[in-house]
Amino acid sequence: MTRLGILTSGGDAPGMNAAIRAAVRSATERRIECVGIHRGFSGLIEADTGPLGNRSVGGIIERGGTMLRSARSEAFLRPDGQARALQTIVDEGITALLVIGGNGSLRGARWLSQNGVPTVGIPASIDNDVPGTSMAIGVDTALNTVVECLNRIRDTAVAHERAFVVEVMGRKSGYIALMGGLAGGAEIVLLPEVAASLESIADRVLAGVRKGKRHSILVVAEGFVPSDEPLDGRSPGRAVASYLERIDALETRLTILGHLLRGGSPTAFDRILASRFAEVAVALISEGAGASMTALVDGRIDALPLDVVDEPCTNVDRKLLDLADVIAR
Ligand code: F6P
């Protein structure tokens, strides 16, 4: 009898609940018993678990966050924590694990697979920086939140003839900034992947003013670093906004969207992606496959070896940055 432990780990992402729901119900269909592990790898270390069945995952498909709760576990990176996690797996009679999370969590999943626990991963992270999959759970919802925020900010930017610097999450990835900026009609998008100086950014704002643009929206990824001035502890959005104020380009305001992007009811896309990932993940588990993760590849759900987490992620398409620039002129 397979007894499947399910956990969500790292930054929560909208759609994690939809994945839990679909995993439990697909597992039930295959006569696989499920156990919920609370607070990610921390709960695995501390044996913080509880039963999971079809009824306990009802009414969650529309909810952001994760009913299993999440954590970034430092302890799981240490040998003593790892040993306790393996002990919990033995004590709970868990025979396979499903880990729903981003890069760090999928590395944890690989470690468990390498240490005798068949483990399958489902990519979930608003950053969209998991190698091998074109989309992770939560990205679409976060993007839609960026677009909604930009719509609102544009009203004020136009009304007051201001520049708005909008900083978005994404860690070292510029995916949310690029796609959110493109969809939200930002004048300038700044990514960690593409170097730019504060001087050149200001020149672009001023060029817009000369062409009659009386407002400007700059979307800045939290991982962006200007090439001509150190951040000195400032966020990149703050550095860009301060520079624009200093040269008096346009009256400037800074908005940091931060954790607003992590919450909220998942979009239809994220609910469907999560459900499809979960079904394939449970099929892999029932076939005895470990060390794999689900991925969206050319519209299909594929199974990839967990080792892809070491490869570079190619989701940021720089050609789209040129497009964002041209269509904002
Ligand atoms: O990985 C998701 C993410 O929201 C990143 O975009 C951000 O850099 C980080 O997590 C923030 O983490 P925390 O919520 O632990 O501060």
GROMACS .gro file of C-alpha atoms and ligand atoms in nm:
model
  345
    1MET     CA    1   0.000   0.000   0.000
    2THR     CA    2   0.138   0.342  -0.097
    3ARG     CA    3   0.115   0.608   0.172
    4LEU     CA    4   0.184   0.946   0.014
    5GLY     CA    5   0.311   1.239   0.218
    6ILE     CA    6   0.221   1.578   0.067
    7LEU     CA    7   0.390   1.905   0.158
    8THR     CA    8   0.410   2.262   0.031
    9SER     CA    9   0.737   2.445   0.085
   10GLY     CA   10   0.905   2.782   0.029
   11GLY     CA   11   0.712   3.092  -0.074
   12ASP     CA   12   0.341   3.019  -0.103
   13ALA     CA   13   0.199   3.051  -0.454
   14PRO     CA   14  -0.166   3.082  -0.562
   15GLY     CA   15  -0.277   2.741  -0.688
   16MET     CA   16  -0.094   2.535  -0.426
   17ASN     CA   17  -0.432   2.447  -0.272
   18ALA     CA   18  -0.567   2.341  -0.610
   19ALA     CA   19  -0.264   2.111  -0.645
   20ILE     CA   20  -0.319   1.957  -0.299
   21ARG     CA   21  -0.687   1.902  -0.376
   22ALA     CA   22  -0.621   1.737  -0.712
   23ALA     CA   23  -0.335   1.527  -0.573
   24VAL     CA   24  -0.545   1.389  -0.287
   25ARG     CA   25  -0.841   1.310  -0.509
   26SER     CA   26  -0.626   1.154  -0.783
   27ALA     CA   27  -0.452   0.949  -0.515
   28THR     CA   28  -0.781   0.830  -0.369
   29GLU     CA   29  -0.885   0.719  -0.716
   30ARG     CA   30  -0.571   0.505  -0.730
   31ARG     CA   31  -0.621   0.373  -0.373
   32ILE     CA   32  -0.323   0.568  -0.247
   33GLU     CA   33  -0.356   0.693   0.109
   34CYS     CA   34  -0.245   1.053   0.177
   35VAL     CA   35  -0.095   1.223   0.479
   36GLY     CA   36  -0.052   1.600   0.502
   37ILE     CA   37   0.280   1.735   0.623
   38HIS     CA   38   0.242   2.083   0.771
   39ARG     CA   39   0.488   2.375   0.730
   40GLY     CA   40   0.698   2.216   0.456
   41PHE     CA   41   1.023   2.045   0.549
   42SER     CA   42   0.995   2.192   0.902
   43GLY     CA   43   0.686   1.977   0.957
   44LEU     CA   44   0.868   1.676   0.817
   45ILE     CA   45   1.147   1.729   1.072
   46GLU     CA   46   0.906   1.788   1.360
   47ALA     CA   47   0.657   1.515   1.262
   48ASP     CA   48   0.383   1.779   1.227
   49THR     CA   49   0.141   1.580   1.016
   50GLY     CA   50  -0.231   1.515   0.978
   51PRO     CA   51  -0.471   1.306   0.774
   52LEU     CA   52  -0.571   1.418   0.426
   53GLY     CA   53  -0.876   1.282   0.247
   54ASN     CA   54  -1.118   1.382  -0.025
   55ARG     CA   55  -1.344   1.569   0.216
   56SER     CA   56  -1.065   1.758   0.393
   57VAL     CA   57  -0.954   1.918   0.065
   58GLY     CA   58  -1.302   2.047  -0.023
   59GLY     CA   59  -1.362   2.421  -0.071
   60ILE     CA   60  -0.998   2.514  -0.127
   61ILE     CA   61  -0.961   2.535  -0.506
   62GLU     CA   62  -1.037   2.908  -0.498
   63ARG     CA   63  -0.813   2.990  -0.203
   64GLY     CA   64  -0.462   3.139  -0.220
   65GLY     CA   65  -0.192   3.038   0.027
   66THR     CA   66  -0.172   2.672   0.125
   67MET     CA   67  -0.391   2.473   0.365
   68LEU     CA   68  -0.080   2.272   0.459
   69ARG     CA   69   0.106   2.595   0.540
   70SER     CA   70   0.462   2.654   0.426
   71ALA     CA   71   0.808   2.739   0.556
   72ARG     CA   72   1.163   2.798   0.446
   73SER     CA   73   1.341   2.534   0.656
   74GLU     CA   74   1.702   2.609   0.749
   75ALA     CA   75   1.710   2.292   0.957
   76PHE     CA   76   1.647   2.070   0.653
   77LEU     CA   77   1.978   2.190   0.507
   78ARG     CA   78   2.166   2.040   0.806
   79PRO     CA   79   2.244   1.670   0.858
   80ASP     CA   80   2.061   1.652   1.195
   81GLY     CA   81   1.745   1.799   1.040
   82GLN     CA   82   1.768   1.565   0.743
   83ALA     CA   83   1.808   1.264   0.971
   84ARG     CA   84   1.499   1.365   1.171
   85ALA     CA   85   1.302   1.412   0.847
   86LEU     CA   86   1.394   1.060   0.733
   87GLN     CA   87   1.293   0.928   1.076
   88THR     CA   88   0.948   1.092   1.046
   89ILE     CA   89   0.903   0.922   0.710
   90VAL     CA   90   0.976   0.584   0.868
   91ASP     CA   91   0.762   0.653   1.178
   92GLU     CA   92   0.464   0.771   0.971
   93GLY     CA   93   0.490   0.477   0.731
   94ILE     CA   94   0.524   0.721   0.439
   95THR     CA   95   0.635   0.537   0.122
   96ALA     CA   96   0.645   0.830  -0.124
   97LEU     CA   97   0.643   1.209  -0.110
   98LEU     CA   98   0.495   1.489  -0.316
   99VAL     CA   99   0.674   1.822  -0.276
  100ILE     CA  100   0.501   2.134  -0.411
  101GLY     CA  101   0.733   2.436  -0.425
  102GLY     CA  102   1.007   2.629  -0.602
  103ASN     CA  103   1.374   2.562  -0.675
  104GLY     CA  104   1.492   2.519  -0.317
  105SER     CA  105   1.203   2.287  -0.236
  106LEU     CA  106   1.266   2.077  -0.546
  107ARG     CA  107   1.632   2.043  -0.444
  108GLY     CA  108   1.502   1.912  -0.111
  109ALA     CA  109   1.282   1.670  -0.304
  110ARG     CA  110   1.584   1.548  -0.497
  111TRP     CA  111   1.781   1.498  -0.175
  112LEU     CA  112   1.500   1.281  -0.037
  113SER     CA  113   1.491   1.079  -0.360
  114GLN     CA  114   1.865   1.028  -0.338
  115ASN     CA  115   1.819   0.906   0.018
  116GLY     CA  116   1.569   0.632  -0.047
  117VAL     CA  117   1.234   0.817  -0.050
  118PRO     CA  118   1.060   0.815  -0.391
  119THR     CA  119   0.974   1.183  -0.430
  120VAL     CA  120   0.800   1.375  -0.707
  121GLY     CA  121   0.804   1.756  -0.732
  122ILE     CA  122   0.548   2.003  -0.860
  123PRO     CA  123   0.690   2.347  -0.952
  124ALA     CA  124   0.511   2.626  -0.767
  125SER     CA  125   0.666   2.972  -0.741
  126ILE     CA  126   0.549   3.315  -0.854
  127ASP     CA  127   0.906   3.383  -0.976
  128ASN     CA  128   0.877   3.138  -1.271
  129ASP     CA  129   1.242   3.048  -1.228
  130VAL     CA  130   1.212   2.668  -1.211
  131PRO     CA  131   1.419   2.521  -1.496
  132GLY     CA  132   1.247   2.284  -1.738
  133THR     CA  133   0.891   2.415  -1.708
  134SER     CA  134   0.758   2.712  -1.902
  135MET     CA  135   0.517   2.791  -1.617
  136ALA     CA  136   0.509   2.719  -1.246
  137ILE     CA  137   0.194   2.732  -1.034
  138GLY     CA  138   0.118   3.086  -0.915
  139VAL     CA  139   0.289   3.281  -1.192
  140ASP     CA  140  -0.026   3.360  -1.387
  141THR     CA  141  -0.210   3.488  -1.079
  142ALA     CA  142   0.086   3.705  -0.977
  143LEU     CA  143   0.106   3.848  -1.329
  144ASN     CA  144  -0.261   3.935  -1.327
  145THR     CA  145  -0.214   4.109  -0.993
  146VAL     CA  146   0.074   4.314  -1.138
  147VAL     CA  147  -0.145   4.415  -1.431
  148GLU     CA  148  -0.432   4.517  -1.204
  149CYS     CA  149  -0.197   4.725  -0.990
  150LEU     CA  150  -0.043   4.891  -1.298
  151ASN     CA  151  -0.390   4.978  -1.427
  152ARG     CA  152  -0.461   5.158  -1.101
  153ILE     CA  153  -0.123   5.328  -1.085
  154ARG     CA  154  -0.157   5.451  -1.444
  155ASP     CA  155  -0.473   5.644  -1.346
  156THR     CA  156  -0.274   5.848  -1.097
  157ALA     CA  157   0.035   5.869  -1.317
  158VAL     CA  158  -0.173   6.023  -1.596
  159ALA     CA  159  -0.381   6.244  -1.367
  160HIS     CA  160  -0.075   6.393  -1.193
  161GLU     CA  161   0.172   6.368  -1.482
  162ARG     CA  162   0.415   6.164  -1.277
  163ALA     CA  163   0.669   5.889  -1.315
  164PHE     CA  164   0.583   5.580  -1.112
  165VAL     CA  165   0.852   5.329  -1.028
  166VAL     CA  166   0.684   4.997  -0.949
  167GLU     CA  167   0.906   4.730  -0.794
  168VAL     CA  168   0.794   4.370  -0.824
  169MET     CA  169   0.912   4.045  -0.667
  170GLY     CA  170   1.089   3.770  -0.859
  171ARG     CA  171   1.409   3.713  -0.664
  172LYS     CA  172   1.688   3.685  -0.928
  173SER     CA  173   1.440   3.636  -1.210
  174GLY     CA  174   1.291   3.917  -1.417
  175TYR     CA  175   0.998   3.709  -1.543
  176ILE     CA  176   0.719   3.882  -1.349
  177ALA     CA  177   0.865   4.227  -1.423
  178LEU     CA  178   0.896   4.153  -1.794
  179MET     CA  179   0.560   3.990  -1.854
  180GLY     CA  180   0.375   4.215  -1.607
  181GLY     CA  181   0.535   4.524  -1.761
  182LEU     CA  182   0.453   4.406  -2.111
  183ALA     CA  183   0.090   4.332  -2.028
  184GLY     CA  184   0.051   4.646  -1.817
  185GLY     CA  185   0.191   4.882  -2.082
  186ALA     CA  186   0.494   4.996  -1.879
  187GLU     CA  187   0.718   5.251  -2.050
  188ILE     CA  188   1.037   5.093  -1.911
  189VAL     CA  189   1.106   4.743  -1.773
  190LEU     CA  190   1.424   4.670  -1.576
  191LEU     CA  191   1.541   4.313  -1.524
  192PRO     CA  192   1.827   4.143  -1.340
  193GLU     CA  193   1.914   3.969  -1.667
  194VAL     CA  194   1.973   4.291  -1.865
  195ALA     CA  195   2.224   4.558  -1.758
  196ALA     CA  196   2.116   4.924  -1.755
  197SER     CA  197   2.255   5.238  -1.594
  198LEU     CA  198   2.046   5.486  -1.397
  199GLU     CA  199   2.165   5.751  -1.639
  200SER     CA  200   2.032   5.562  -1.942
  201ILE     CA  201   1.701   5.500  -1.764
  202ALA     CA  202   1.662   5.872  -1.690
  203ASP     CA  203   1.753   5.953  -2.052
  204ARG     CA  204   1.469   5.730  -2.168
  205VAL     CA  205   1.221   5.901  -1.936
  206LEU     CA  206   1.336   6.243  -2.059
  207ALA     CA  207   1.314   6.130  -2.422
  208GLY     CA  208   0.953   6.030  -2.353
  209VAL     CA  209   0.881   6.373  -2.202
  210ARG     CA  210   1.029   6.541  -2.511
  211LYS     CA  211   0.797   6.332  -2.728
  212GLY     CA  212   0.497   6.451  -2.527
  213LYS     CA  213   0.467   6.170  -2.272
  214ARG     CA  214   0.370   6.341  -1.949
  215HIS     CA  215   0.377   6.025  -1.742
  216SER     CA  216   0.591   5.717  -1.724
  217ILE     CA  217   0.562   5.376  -1.558
  218LEU     CA  218   0.884   5.192  -1.482
  219VAL     CA  219   0.857   4.830  -1.369
  220VAL     CA  220   1.167   4.724  -1.178
  221ALA     CA  221   1.243   4.364  -1.082
  222GLU     CA  222   1.360   4.330  -0.722
  223GLY     CA  223   1.676   4.161  -0.853
  224PHE     CA  224   1.776   4.448  -1.086
  225VAL     CA  225   2.111   4.613  -1.010
  226PRO     CA  226   2.198   4.941  -1.187
  227SER     CA  227   2.534   4.933  -1.363
  228ASP     CA  228   2.650   5.281  -1.263
  229GLU     CA  229   2.563   5.322  -0.894
  230PRO     CA  230   2.578   5.084  -0.598
  231LEU     CA  231   2.248   5.010  -0.428
  232ASP     CA  232   2.398   5.080  -0.084
  233GLY     CA  233   2.121   4.891   0.092
  234ARG     CA  234   1.844   5.053  -0.114
  235SER     CA  235   1.598   4.846  -0.311
  236PRO     CA  236   1.650   4.887  -0.689
  237GLY     CA  237   1.314   5.064  -0.718
  238ARG     CA  238   1.427   5.317  -0.457
  239ALA     CA  239   1.757   5.370  -0.644
  240VAL     CA  240   1.574   5.437  -0.974
  241ALA     CA  241   1.316   5.667  -0.811
  242SER     CA  242   1.586   5.866  -0.624
  243TYR     CA  243   1.783   5.917  -0.945
  244LEU     CA  244   1.476   6.041  -1.135
  245GLU     CA  245   1.398   6.284  -0.852
  246ARG     CA  246   1.758   6.407  -0.846
  247ILE     CA  247   1.763   6.497  -1.215
  248ASP     CA  248   1.408   6.633  -1.197
  249ALA     CA  249   1.281   6.421  -1.489
  250LEU     CA  250   0.919   6.405  -1.374
  251GLU     CA  251   0.768   6.417  -1.027
  252THR     CA  252   0.829   6.059  -0.915
  253ARG     CA  253   0.668   5.810  -0.677
  254LEU     CA  254   0.776   5.460  -0.577
  255THR     CA  255   0.540   5.166  -0.514
  256ILE     CA  256   0.677   4.832  -0.398
  257LEU     CA  257   0.419   4.560  -0.467
  258GLY     CA  258   0.606   4.299  -0.258
  259HIS     CA  259   0.394   4.026  -0.103
  260LEU     CA  260   0.074   4.155  -0.265
  261LEU     CA  261   0.185   3.933  -0.555
  262ARG     CA  262   0.194   3.612  -0.352
  263GLY     CA  263  -0.165   3.606  -0.227
  264GLY     CA  264  -0.509   3.601  -0.379
  265SER     CA  265  -0.748   3.360  -0.542
  266PRO     CA  266  -0.571   3.166  -0.820
  267THR     CA  267  -0.667   3.237  -1.181
  268ALA     CA  268  -0.835   2.969  -1.391
  269PHE     CA  269  -0.498   2.905  -1.558
  270ASP     CA  270  -0.326   2.834  -1.226
  271ARG     CA  271  -0.609   2.610  -1.100
  272ILE     CA  272  -0.600   2.406  -1.419
  273LEU     CA  273  -0.219   2.388  -1.432
  274ALA     CA  274  -0.210   2.280  -1.066
  275SER     CA  275  -0.472   2.012  -1.123
  276ARG     CA  276  -0.294   1.878  -1.432
  277PHE     CA  277   0.044   1.875  -1.257
  278ALA     CA  278  -0.104   1.693  -0.958
  279GLU     CA  279  -0.270   1.424  -1.165
  280VAL     CA  280   0.054   1.347  -1.349
  281ALA     CA  281   0.255   1.358  -1.025
  282VAL     CA  282   0.026   1.103  -0.861
  283ALA     CA  283   0.043   0.880  -1.169
  284LEU     CA  284   0.424   0.891  -1.145
  285ILE     CA  285   0.407   0.799  -0.778
  286SER     CA  286   0.171   0.509  -0.841
  287GLU     CA  287   0.413   0.381  -1.107
  288GLY     CA  288   0.691   0.392  -0.846
  289ALA     CA  289   0.879   0.675  -1.016
  290GLY     CA  290   1.082   0.902  -0.789
  291ALA     CA  291   1.329   1.182  -0.851
  292SER     CA  292   1.104   1.343  -1.107
  293MET     CA  293   0.905   1.661  -1.142
  294THR     CA  294   0.614   1.770  -1.354
  295ALA     CA  295   0.671   2.039  -1.617
  296LEU     CA  296   0.470   2.234  -1.873
  297VAL     CA  297   0.648   2.184  -2.205
  298ASP     CA  298   0.487   2.307  -2.528
  299GLY     CA  299   0.145   2.288  -2.366
  300ARG     CA  300   0.190   1.928  -2.249
  301ILE     CA  301   0.252   1.809  -1.894
  302ASP     CA  302   0.579   1.615  -1.899
  303ALA     CA  303   0.780   1.434  -1.634
  304LEU     CA  304   1.142   1.549  -1.607
  305PRO     CA  305   1.424   1.425  -1.382
  306LEU     CA  306   1.461   1.641  -1.071
  307ASP     CA  307   1.821   1.705  -1.178
  308VAL     CA  308   1.691   1.975  -1.416
  309VAL     CA  309   1.683   2.208  -1.113
  310ASP     CA  310   2.059   2.252  -1.165
  311GLU     CA  311   2.015   2.375  -1.521
  312PRO     CA  312   1.975   2.741  -1.615
  313CYS     CA  313   1.618   2.864  -1.642
  314THR     CA  314   1.532   3.005  -1.985
  315ASN     CA  315   1.189   3.152  -1.921
  316VAL     CA  316   1.290   3.518  -1.960
  317ASP     CA  317   1.270   3.590  -2.334
  318ARG     CA  318   1.477   3.901  -2.401
  319LYS     CA  319   1.304   3.959  -2.734
  320LEU     CA  320   0.993   4.044  -2.533
  321LEU     CA  321   1.185   4.324  -2.362
  322ASP     CA  322   1.242   4.482  -2.705
  323LEU     CA  323   0.873   4.439  -2.779
  324ALA     CA  324   0.777   4.603  -2.446
  325ASP     CA  325   1.005   4.893  -2.536
  326VAL     CA  326   0.875   4.941  -2.892
  327ILE     CA  327   0.507   4.928  -2.804
  328ALA     CA  328   0.546   5.175  -2.518
  329ARG     CA  329   0.694   5.453  -2.733
  330F6P     O1  330   1.016   3.308  -0.423
  330F6P     C1  331   0.900   3.381  -0.404
  330F6P     C2  332   0.933   3.513  -0.339
  330F6P     O2  333   0.813   3.586  -0.321
  330F6P     C3  334   1.035   3.599  -0.413
  330F6P     O3  335   0.980   3.668  -0.523
  330F6P     C4  336   1.084   3.691  -0.304
  330F6P     O4  337   1.214   3.738  -0.330
  330F6P     C5  338   1.083   3.599  -0.183
  330F6P     O5  339   0.992   3.493  -0.213
  330F6P     C6  340   1.041   3.665  -0.056
  330F6P     O6  341   1.049   3.570   0.046
  330F6P     P1  342   0.990   3.587   0.192
  330F6P     O7  343   0.841   3.582   0.181
  330F6P     O8  344   1.047   3.473   0.267
  330F6P     O9  345   1.035   3.722   0.240
   0.00000   0.00000   0.00000
